[in-house]
Short mmCIF file of C-alpha atoms and ligand atoms in Angstrom, two decimals:
data_model
loop_
_atom_site.label_atom_id
_atom_site.label_comp_id
_atom_site.label_asym_id
_atom_site.label_seq_id
_atom_site.Cartn_x
_atom_site.Cartn_y
_atom_site.Cartn_z
CA UNK C 7 99.36 123.50 85.98
CA UNK C 8 95.77 122.54 85.14
CA UNK C 9 93.96 119.39 86.00
CA UNK C 10 96.47 118.10 88.50
CA UNK C 11 93.72 116.07 90.11
CA UNK C 12 93.30 114.00 86.93
CA UNK C 13 96.84 112.67 87.13
CA UNK C 14 97.60 109.24 88.54
CA UNK C 15 99.67 108.77 91.68
CA UNK C 16 102.63 107.64 89.57
CA UNK C 17 102.43 110.76 87.38
CA UNK C 18 102.20 113.00 90.43
CA UNK C 19 105.12 111.24 92.07
CA UNK C 20 107.21 111.84 88.94
CA UNK C 21 106.39 115.55 88.69
CA UNK C 22 107.09 116.05 92.39
CA UNK C 23 110.38 114.17 92.28
CA UNK C 24 111.52 116.13 89.21
CA UNK C 25 110.76 119.35 91.07
CA UNK C 26 108.20 120.41 88.44
CA UNK C 27 105.46 120.75 91.01
CA UNK C 28 105.31 120.70 94.80
CA UNK C 29 103.30 118.44 97.03
CA UNK C 30 101.66 121.56 98.47
CA UNK C 31 100.41 122.54 94.99
CA UNK C 32 99.11 119.03 94.37
CA UNK C 33 97.41 118.87 97.75
CA UNK C 34 95.77 122.28 97.31
CA UNK C 35 94.45 121.25 93.90
CA UNK C 36 93.09 118.00 95.32
CA UNK C 37 91.41 119.85 98.21
CA UNK C 38 89.87 122.26 95.72
CA UNK C 39 88.61 119.39 93.59
CA UNK C 40 87.01 117.81 96.66
CA UNK C 41 85.37 121.12 97.49
CA UNK C 42 84.04 121.47 93.94
CA UNK C 43 82.56 118.03 93.43
CA UNK C 44 81.99 116.34 96.74
CA UNK C 45 78.64 117.97 97.34
CA UNK C 46 77.39 115.76 94.55
CA UNK C 47 79.34 112.60 95.37
CA UNK C 48 79.48 112.67 99.20
CA UNK C 49 82.59 110.52 99.16
CA UNK C 50 84.16 112.19 102.19
CA UNK C 51 83.07 112.24 105.81
CA UNK C 52 85.95 114.46 106.92
CA UNK C 53 88.55 116.44 105.01
CA UNK C 54 91.64 117.32 107.03
CA UNK C 55 92.82 120.42 105.18
CA UNK C 56 95.31 121.74 107.70
CA UNK C 57 96.82 118.35 108.46
CA UNK C 58 97.09 117.67 104.73
CA UNK C 59 98.86 120.93 103.92
CA UNK C 60 101.27 120.41 106.83
CA UNK C 61 102.06 116.89 105.63
CA UNK C 62 102.59 118.22 102.10
CA UNK C 63 104.99 120.90 103.37
CA UNK C 64 106.94 118.21 105.17
CA UNK C 65 107.01 116.03 102.03
CA UNK C 66 108.38 118.99 100.07
CA UNK C 67 111.26 119.42 102.49
CA UNK C 68 112.49 115.88 101.88
CA UNK C 69 114.97 115.75 99.06
CA UNK C 70 115.23 111.99 98.68
CA UNK C 71 112.81 110.50 96.14
CA UNK C 72 110.82 107.60 97.47
CA UNK C 73 107.62 106.01 96.09
CA UNK C 74 104.56 108.25 96.35
CA UNK C 75 106.36 111.03 98.21
CA UNK C 76 104.01 113.99 98.45
CA UNK C 77 101.09 112.19 96.77
CA UNK C 78 97.65 112.56 98.40
CA UNK C 79 95.68 109.58 99.66
CA UNK C 80 92.33 109.15 101.44
CA UNK C 81 91.48 106.62 104.13
CA UNK C 82 88.23 104.77 104.68
CA UNK C 83 86.58 106.06 107.83
CA UNK C 84 87.29 102.82 109.73
CA UNK C 85 91.08 103.29 109.68
CA UNK C 86 92.26 105.09 112.80
CA UNK C 87 94.63 108.04 112.61
CA UNK C 88 96.02 110.16 115.40
CA UNK C 89 94.00 113.22 116.39
CA UNK C 90 91.53 112.74 113.55
CA UNK C 91 87.90 111.71 113.74
CA UNK C 92 87.22 108.10 112.75
CA UNK C 93 83.62 106.96 112.93
CA UNK C 94 83.10 103.91 110.70
CA UNK C 95 80.20 106.04 109.40
CA UNK C 96 78.33 105.21 112.61
CA UNK C 97 76.46 107.50 114.96
CA UNK C 98 77.86 105.45 117.84
CA UNK C 99 81.39 106.69 117.06
CA UNK C 100 80.57 110.29 116.30
CA UNK C 101 83.21 112.41 118.01
CA UNK C 102 85.72 109.57 118.39
CA UNK C 103 89.23 110.83 117.76
CA UNK C 104 92.07 108.40 117.15
CA UNK C 105 94.62 108.15 119.93
CA UNK C 106 97.18 106.43 117.72
CA UNK C 107 97.97 105.77 114.06
CA UNK C 108 96.96 102.50 112.43
CA UNK C 109 100.06 100.68 111.17
CA UNK C 110 99.17 101.49 107.54
CA UNK C 111 98.84 105.15 108.49
CA UNK C 112 102.18 105.15 110.26
CA UNK C 113 103.82 103.60 107.21
CA UNK C 114 102.20 106.08 104.83
CA UNK C 115 103.29 108.99 106.99
CA UNK C 116 106.83 107.63 107.14
CA UNK C 117 106.77 107.45 103.34
CA UNK C 118 105.57 111.09 103.21
CA UNK C 119 102.31 110.21 101.52
CA UNK C 120 99.77 112.95 102.28
CA UNK C 121 96.54 111.97 104.05
CA UNK C 122 93.68 114.23 103.02
CA UNK C 123 90.67 112.82 104.81
CA UNK C 124 88.31 109.99 105.65
CA UNK C 125 85.92 108.50 103.14
CA UNK C 126 82.29 107.54 103.49
CA UNK C 127 81.30 103.89 103.88
CA UNK C 128 78.55 101.57 104.96
CA UNK C 129 78.31 101.66 108.74
CA UNK C 130 81.00 99.36 110.19
CA UNK C 131 81.71 98.16 106.64
CA UNK C 132 78.42 96.26 106.45
CA UNK C 133 76.85 96.70 103.06
CA UNK C 134 77.28 96.63 99.31
CA UNK C 135 75.87 100.01 98.28
CA UNK C 136 76.96 102.64 100.79
CA UNK C 137 73.34 103.28 101.62
CA UNK C 138 74.01 102.11 105.19
CA UNK C 139 76.15 105.12 106.11
CA UNK C 140 74.71 107.12 108.99
CA UNK C 141 75.94 110.30 107.26
CA UNK C 142 74.75 110.14 103.69
CA UNK C 143 74.62 107.74 100.79
CA UNK C 144 77.35 108.12 98.17
CA UNK C 145 76.72 108.72 94.47
CA UNK C 146 78.43 106.87 91.67
CA UNK C 147 80.36 109.39 89.54
CA UNK C 148 79.28 107.56 86.34
CA UNK C 149 75.61 108.10 87.19
CA UNK C 150 74.66 110.06 90.28
CA UNK C 151 71.36 108.17 90.67
CA UNK C 152 73.26 104.95 91.21
CA UNK C 153 75.24 103.45 94.09
CA UNK C 154 79.04 103.27 94.00
CA UNK C 155 78.95 99.84 95.69
CA UNK C 156 80.09 99.23 99.23
CA UNK C 157 81.21 99.17 101.80
CA UNK C 158 84.24 101.21 100.62
CA UNK C 159 81.95 103.18 98.32
CA UNK C 160 83.29 106.57 99.36
CA UNK C 161 86.87 105.47 98.71
CA UNK C 162 85.99 104.11 95.26
CA UNK C 163 83.82 107.09 94.29
CA UNK C 164 86.51 109.55 95.44
CA UNK C 165 89.09 107.85 93.22
CA UNK C 166 86.69 107.55 90.25
CA UNK C 167 85.72 111.23 90.54
CA UNK C 168 89.42 112.25 90.62
CA UNK C 169 89.01 113.67 94.12
CA UNK C 170 92.11 111.73 95.10
CA UNK C 171 94.41 109.35 93.16
CA UNK C 172 94.48 106.56 95.76
CA UNK C 173 92.35 105.51 98.71
CA UNK C 174 92.60 102.74 101.26
CA UNK C 175 89.50 100.71 101.95
CA UNK C 176 88.77 97.51 103.83
CA UNK C 177 87.53 94.28 102.34
CA UNK C 178 85.81 91.63 104.44
CA UNK C 179 83.73 89.99 101.74
CA UNK C 180 84.29 92.22 98.73
CA UNK C 181 84.15 95.78 99.99
CA UNK C 182 87.15 96.95 98.01
CA UNK C 183 86.66 94.86 94.86
CA UNK C 184 82.90 95.35 94.44
CA UNK C 185 82.90 99.18 94.68
CA UNK C 186 86.01 99.25 92.45
CA UNK C 187 84.07 97.26 89.85
CA UNK C 188 81.02 99.52 90.11
CA UNK C 189 83.05 102.73 89.78
CA UNK C 190 85.52 101.61 87.11
CA UNK C 191 88.55 101.73 89.42
CA UNK C 192 91.17 99.14 90.35
CA UNK C 193 90.69 97.56 93.79
CA UNK C 194 93.00 95.08 95.49
CA UNK C 195 92.27 92.93 98.51
CA UNK C 196 95.63 91.51 99.58
CA UNK C 197 96.17 88.06 101.10
CA UNK C 198 94.87 87.79 104.67
CA UNK C 199 97.98 88.60 106.73
CA UNK C 200 99.78 90.65 104.06
CA UNK C 201 98.77 94.06 105.49
CA UNK C 202 98.45 94.84 109.20
CA UNK C 203 94.93 95.29 110.55
CA UNK C 204 96.20 97.19 113.59
CA UNK C 205 94.04 100.31 113.74
CA UNK C 206 91.37 98.97 111.41
CA UNK C 207 88.05 98.89 113.26
CA UNK C 208 87.14 95.22 113.37
CA UNK C 209 84.08 93.87 111.59
CA UNK C 210 84.99 90.21 111.08
CA UNK C 211 88.54 89.63 112.25
CA UNK C 212 89.19 86.39 110.36
CA UNK C 213 88.19 88.04 107.07
CA UNK C 214 89.01 91.77 107.30
CA UNK C 215 91.89 93.05 105.22
CA UNK C 216 92.91 96.58 104.27
CA UNK C 217 92.85 97.07 100.50
CA UNK C 218 93.82 99.69 97.94
CA UNK C 219 91.78 101.54 95.31
CA UNK C 220 93.40 103.55 92.48
CA UNK C 221 92.90 104.28 88.78
CA UNK C 222 95.58 101.86 87.60
CA UNK C 223 97.39 98.83 88.96
CA UNK C 224 100.83 100.47 89.03
CA UNK C 225 99.52 102.95 91.62
CA UNK C 226 98.11 100.02 93.58
CA UNK C 227 101.48 98.22 93.40
CA UNK C 228 103.31 101.26 94.76
CA UNK C 229 100.89 101.64 97.64
CA UNK C 230 101.03 97.95 98.51
CA UNK C 231 104.82 98.13 98.62
CA UNK C 232 104.49 100.78 101.32
CA UNK C 233 101.78 99.26 103.51
CA UNK C 234 102.52 95.50 103.29
CA UNK C 235 104.59 93.55 105.78
CA UNK C 236 104.71 91.86 109.14
CA UNK C 237 103.65 93.92 112.17
CA UNK C 238 104.24 93.18 115.83
CA UNK C 239 100.82 94.69 116.62
CA UNK C 240 98.91 92.23 114.42
CA UNK C 241 99.79 88.61 115.08
CA UNK C 242 97.96 87.50 111.94
CA UNK C 243 100.46 89.28 109.68
CA UNK C 244 102.99 86.94 108.13
CA UNK C 245 106.73 87.44 108.00
CA UNK C 246 107.21 86.97 104.28
CA UNK C 247 109.40 89.33 102.31
CA UNK C 248 107.53 92.14 100.56
CA UNK C 249 108.42 91.75 96.87
CA UNK C 250 109.24 94.61 94.53
CA UNK C 251 105.71 94.82 93.12
CA UNK C 252 106.63 97.65 90.77
CA UNK C 253 109.69 95.87 89.41
CA UNK C 254 107.66 92.71 88.74
CA UNK C 255 104.63 94.35 87.13
CA UNK C 256 105.70 94.20 83.50
CA UNK C 257 106.67 90.55 83.12
CA UNK C 258 105.67 88.66 80.01
CA UNK C 259 102.54 86.57 80.63
CA UNK C 260 103.22 84.03 77.89
CA UNK C 261 102.26 80.57 79.14
CA UNK C 262 100.38 81.95 82.18
CA UNK C 263 97.59 79.55 83.11
CA UNK C 264 94.27 81.20 83.87
CA UNK C 265 91.64 79.09 85.65
CA UNK C 266 88.04 79.57 84.58
CA UNK C 267 85.36 78.12 86.85
CA UNK C 268 81.93 77.56 85.32
CA UNK C 269 80.35 78.28 88.70
CA UNK C 270 81.22 81.96 88.24
CA UNK C 271 79.76 82.27 84.75
CA UNK C 272 76.58 80.17 84.83
CA UNK C 273 73.60 82.48 84.77
CA UNK C 274 75.74 85.58 84.33
CA UNK C 275 74.05 88.26 82.28
CA UNK C 276 75.30 87.90 78.67
CA UNK C 277 76.47 91.51 78.37
CA UNK C 278 78.66 91.14 81.46
CA UNK C 279 79.99 87.84 80.13
CA UNK C 280 80.85 89.42 76.80
CA UNK C 281 83.00 92.08 78.49
CA UNK C 282 84.90 89.51 80.54
CA UNK C 283 85.37 87.32 77.45
CA UNK C 284 86.79 90.27 75.51
CA UNK C 285 89.30 90.89 78.28
CA UNK C 286 90.21 87.20 78.42
CA UNK C 287 90.79 87.26 74.65
CA UNK C 288 93.30 90.04 75.10
CA UNK C 289 95.17 87.99 77.71
CA UNK C 290 95.09 84.91 75.46
CA UNK C 291 96.53 86.99 72.61
CA UNK C 292 99.41 87.82 74.93
CA UNK C 293 100.05 84.10 75.38
CA UNK C 294 97.95 83.17 78.41
CA UNK C 295 96.21 79.79 78.40
CA UNK C 296 92.66 79.22 79.70
CA UNK C 297 92.13 76.12 81.84
CA UNK C 298 88.78 74.84 83.15
CA UNK C 299 88.62 74.45 86.90
CA UNK C 300 85.86 73.31 89.24
CA UNK C 301 85.08 75.42 92.32
CA UNK C 302 82.17 73.27 93.38
CA UNK C 303 81.50 74.73 96.79
CA UNK C 304 81.04 78.26 95.45
CA UNK C 305 77.28 78.00 95.85
CA UNK C 306 77.64 77.82 99.63
CA UNK C 307 79.86 80.85 99.93
CA UNK C 308 77.22 83.56 100.53
CA UNK C 309 75.52 81.69 103.38
CA UNK C 310 78.86 80.65 104.87
CA UNK C 311 80.14 84.20 104.70
CA UNK C 312 77.09 85.77 106.31
CA UNK C 313 77.13 83.27 109.17
CA UNK C 314 80.83 83.67 109.94
CA UNK C 315 81.06 87.41 109.40
CA UNK C 316 77.93 88.16 111.43
CA UNK C 317 79.08 85.89 114.26
CA UNK C 318 82.39 87.70 114.49
CA UNK C 319 80.71 91.10 114.13
CA UNK C 320 78.34 90.42 117.02
CA UNK C 321 81.36 89.78 119.21
CA UNK C 322 83.54 92.63 117.87
CA UNK C 323 80.78 95.21 118.19
CA UNK C 324 80.08 94.40 121.83
CA UNK C 325 82.78 96.94 122.72
CA UNK C 326 80.53 99.86 121.68
CA UNK C 327 78.72 100.16 124.97
CA UNK C 328 78.60 103.91 125.56
CA UNK C 329 81.43 103.70 128.07
CA UNK C 330 84.57 103.17 126.06
CA UNK C 331 84.00 105.08 122.84
CA UNK C 332 81.97 107.84 121.22
CA UNK C 333 78.25 108.20 121.70
CA UNK C 334 76.48 107.72 125.05
CA UNK C 335 72.74 107.97 125.55
CA UNK C 336 71.26 109.57 128.67
CA UNK C 337 69.76 107.02 131.07
CA UNK C 338 69.04 106.50 134.76
CA UNK C 339 71.01 103.33 135.22
CA UNK C 340 73.82 101.47 133.50
CA UNK C 341 71.65 98.72 132.00
CA UNK C 342 69.38 101.26 130.32
CA UNK C 343 72.41 103.25 129.21
CA UNK C 344 73.84 100.22 127.35
CA UNK C 345 70.52 99.44 125.70
CA UNK C 346 69.70 103.03 124.76
CA UNK C 347 73.21 103.77 123.48
CA UNK C 348 73.20 100.73 121.20
CA UNK C 349 69.59 101.22 120.13
CA UNK C 350 70.18 104.83 119.15
CA UNK C 351 73.79 104.48 118.03
CA UNK C 352 73.62 101.55 115.60
CA UNK C 353 71.78 101.56 112.28
CA UNK C 354 69.39 98.88 111.02
CA UNK C 355 71.90 96.76 109.09
CA UNK C 356 74.36 96.65 111.98
CA UNK C 357 71.57 95.53 114.32
CA UNK C 358 70.54 92.88 111.83
CA UNK C 359 74.09 91.48 111.73
CA UNK C 360 74.37 91.52 115.53
CA UNK C 361 71.13 89.57 115.76
CA UNK C 362 72.16 87.03 113.11
CA UNK C 363 75.55 86.68 114.78
CA UNK C 364 74.18 86.21 118.28
CA UNK C 365 71.72 83.64 116.96
CA UNK C 366 74.28 81.50 115.10
CA UNK C 367 76.59 81.54 118.11
CA UNK C 368 73.90 80.70 120.67
CA UNK C 369 74.33 77.34 122.38
CA UNK C 370 71.29 75.75 120.74
CA UNK C 371 72.33 76.66 117.21
CA UNK C 372 76.11 76.83 117.29
CA UNK C 373 76.63 73.34 115.81
CA UNK C 374 74.01 73.80 113.12
CA UNK C 375 75.26 77.17 111.93
CA UNK C 376 78.62 78.48 113.08
CA UNK C 377 80.35 75.10 113.29
CA UNK C 378 78.89 73.95 109.98
CA UNK C 379 79.85 77.22 108.29
CA UNK C 380 83.42 76.84 109.56
CA UNK C 381 83.55 73.34 108.06
CA UNK C 382 82.22 74.56 104.70
CA UNK C 383 84.75 77.39 104.80
CA UNK C 384 87.47 74.74 104.91
CA UNK C 385 86.00 73.00 101.86
CA UNK C 386 85.91 76.27 99.94
CA UNK C 387 89.56 76.87 100.84
CA UNK C 388 90.51 73.35 99.70
CA UNK C 389 88.66 73.89 96.43
CA UNK C 390 90.93 76.85 95.66
CA UNK C 391 94.04 75.00 96.85
CA UNK C 392 93.27 72.20 94.37
CA UNK C 393 92.65 74.66 91.56
CA UNK C 394 95.97 76.41 92.19
CA UNK C 395 97.80 73.10 91.65
CA UNK C 396 97.03 73.57 87.95
CA UNK C 397 96.70 77.31 87.34
CA UNK C 398 98.56 80.53 88.14
CA UNK C 399 95.57 82.83 88.48
CA UNK C 400 91.79 82.49 88.39
CA UNK C 401 89.61 85.01 86.57
CA UNK C 402 85.94 85.69 87.30
CA UNK C 403 83.54 88.60 87.00
CA UNK C 404 83.75 90.84 90.11
CA UNK C 405 80.01 91.47 90.35
CA UNK C 406 76.87 90.00 88.76
CA UNK C 407 75.64 93.40 87.51
CA UNK C 408 76.80 96.96 86.91
CA UNK C 409 75.96 99.69 89.45
CA UNK C 410 72.31 99.52 90.51
CA UNK C 411 69.99 102.40 91.34
CA UNK C 412 69.86 103.84 94.85
CA UNK C 413 66.96 102.25 96.71
CA UNK C 414 66.75 99.32 94.31
CA UNK C 415 67.98 96.70 96.75
CA UNK C 416 67.90 98.44 100.11
CA UNK C 417 64.55 96.97 101.12
CA UNK C 418 65.66 93.41 100.35
CA UNK C 419 68.76 92.39 102.34
CA UNK C 420 69.07 88.99 100.60
CA UNK C 421 69.13 90.65 97.19
CA UNK C 422 71.79 93.05 98.49
CA UNK C 423 73.85 90.17 99.94
CA UNK C 424 73.83 88.51 96.52
CA UNK C 425 75.84 91.38 95.02
CA UNK C 426 78.83 89.80 96.79
CA UNK C 427 78.35 86.40 95.19
CA UNK C 428 81.67 86.48 93.30
CA UNK C 429 83.84 88.04 95.98
CA UNK C 430 83.05 86.32 99.30
CA UNK C 431 84.53 82.88 98.60
CA UNK C 432 87.95 84.46 98.01
CA UNK C 433 87.70 86.20 101.38
CA UNK C 434 86.68 82.97 103.11
CA UNK C 435 89.81 81.34 101.64
CA UNK C 436 91.99 84.32 102.64
CA UNK C 437 93.27 84.69 99.07
CA UNK C 438 94.28 87.94 97.33
CA UNK C 439 92.17 89.32 94.46
CA UNK C 440 91.89 92.47 92.40
CA UNK C 441 89.15 94.00 90.30
CA UNK C 442 90.16 95.77 87.10
CA UNK C 443 87.76 97.65 84.79
CA UNK C 444 87.19 95.86 81.47
CA UNK C 445 84.62 98.06 79.74
CA UNK C 446 81.22 99.66 80.02
CA UNK C 447 77.60 98.66 79.57
CA UNK C 448 75.31 101.65 78.96
CA UNK C 449 77.97 103.94 80.36
CA UNK C 450 78.45 101.89 83.54
CA UNK C 451 81.76 100.16 84.32
CA UNK C 452 82.27 96.37 84.45
CA UNK C 453 84.97 94.78 86.62
CA UNK C 454 86.95 91.59 86.17
CA UNK C 455 88.38 89.79 89.19
CA UNK C 456 91.88 88.31 89.13
CA UNK C 457 92.68 85.90 91.98
CA UNK C 458 96.05 84.33 92.78
CA UNK C 459 97.50 81.94 95.30
CA UNK C 460 98.53 83.29 98.74
CA UNK C 461 101.03 86.17 98.70
CA UNK C 462 101.16 86.32 94.88
CA UNK C 463 99.85 89.87 94.63
CA UNK C 464 102.85 90.44 92.34
CA UNK C 465 101.29 88.10 89.77
CA UNK C 466 97.82 89.63 90.03
CA UNK C 467 99.25 93.12 89.54
CA UNK C 468 101.36 91.86 86.64
CA UNK C 469 98.32 90.42 84.83
CA UNK C 470 96.21 93.50 85.54
CA UNK C 471 98.95 95.84 84.33
CA UNK C 472 99.52 93.88 81.11
CA UNK C 473 95.79 93.93 80.48
CA UNK C 474 95.55 97.70 81.12
CA UNK C 475 98.33 98.32 78.60
CA UNK C 476 96.24 96.51 75.95
CA UNK C 477 92.95 98.07 77.04
CA UNK C 478 94.14 101.67 76.97
CA UNK C 479 93.23 104.61 79.17
CA UNK C 480 89.84 105.27 80.73
CA UNK C 481 88.57 108.86 80.74
CA UNK C 482 87.60 109.39 84.38
CA UNK C 483 86.60 112.97 84.86
CA UNK C 484 82.86 112.85 84.28
CA UNK C 485 81.65 115.51 86.64
N1 LIG X 19 78.97 93.51 101.40
C1 LIG X 19 79.55 92.57 102.32
C2 LIG X 19 78.87 92.73 103.66
O1 LIG X 19 77.98 93.49 103.76
C3 LIG X 19 81.02 92.79 102.41
C4 LIG X 19 81.41 93.87 103.32
C5 LIG X 19 82.88 94.08 103.41
O2 LIG X 19 83.66 93.48 102.67
N2 LIG X 19 83.27 94.88 104.38
O3 LIG X 19 79.20 92.11 104.61
#
């Protein structure tokens, strides 16, 4: 069978379950596709061929049909898996092999989903362009001169280039949704507490959440059904039943109330606005109703996010000391060893975050920055809570622009931070949100963000799926 790699996870699952194709055949085709195109994209840091084939053989032995059995998936390089290298794209973790499986990995293995490798990312998930990887930058499959977004840029680019049908990423302030938007894929950040973070290398623990990238929302729904749920190893997971996301995805959206906040559209480039408006029109034609809402604290979200996330990062990253994990620099005494290891092991952006974080947590500035940011975070959360009294979902653009050129923003961190302007407030509130592609401007994809109340991923996926049915297919294989 030709072009297996172009098929969605759902299509692959069907062919495998009907016995028309084996998981081994699918996995071999996917590995071949990676070999053929990844030199150009650089989406992968490691490809685990032997492990993947073994997992596929095991999936083929199982006779019972379960969701995604035998379907390949890639993991962002900050999700730990047993006996496989996991580096967070950092020199400081080069040579670190997982001693256990992250909970999501355990669940995927139990479901006989086939892990093929680890995808490139911004070092420790800090970035919006994937230019902060200590391995290589990643190219956007729609235009190789441009970034795929970040920090899960490798995951998004791999899915967009049909190197794999699904990938897991992590989203702290937008790192699944923003690269999904820039690569024309679907990216979901679940509610904080919906998916276990056990085995996800921590960046900012009160914001981090594992997310899913695929080429349609049904594939995302299937994956979420496998990885969601309470976990004894992550006390922030919540014991709420995992709904049948697939069963709920096709509900009628007549009467659905969609909140539109002017704060997310003021100053938006008119071409981007036009694409979002066209998508909203389609939803309105299906019976949805647009309602104005006021998210007045949105303007504080970038500064609040960078204070809180950097503060937590400075604490979380203190564990990389040359003793416990990965890289260790040569030195005559322990003090020098710590300093040299961290100086040589961390990249510029990570050091910048550690410095910002240490500053805002220092005794002289704690009240002015960290405490204040925590208070504003509460206001942002309340803003959303008020909005959800009147609406079912909120729709915004995912990003202010389409994919930018490599190098365009890397010398100006503030400019780079602003690419997250539409995603960070949702993370601060702990809400779920998904980016779905709604069209192209000059050949580059545009994403629309759908946000719901806590634990209503079923509704987000429902709206996205209905929209996709109206929009029609996207032709992915560009390279
Ligand atoms: N781009 C944001 C940052 O650099 C978000 C990162 C993320 O969500 N992991 O912090």
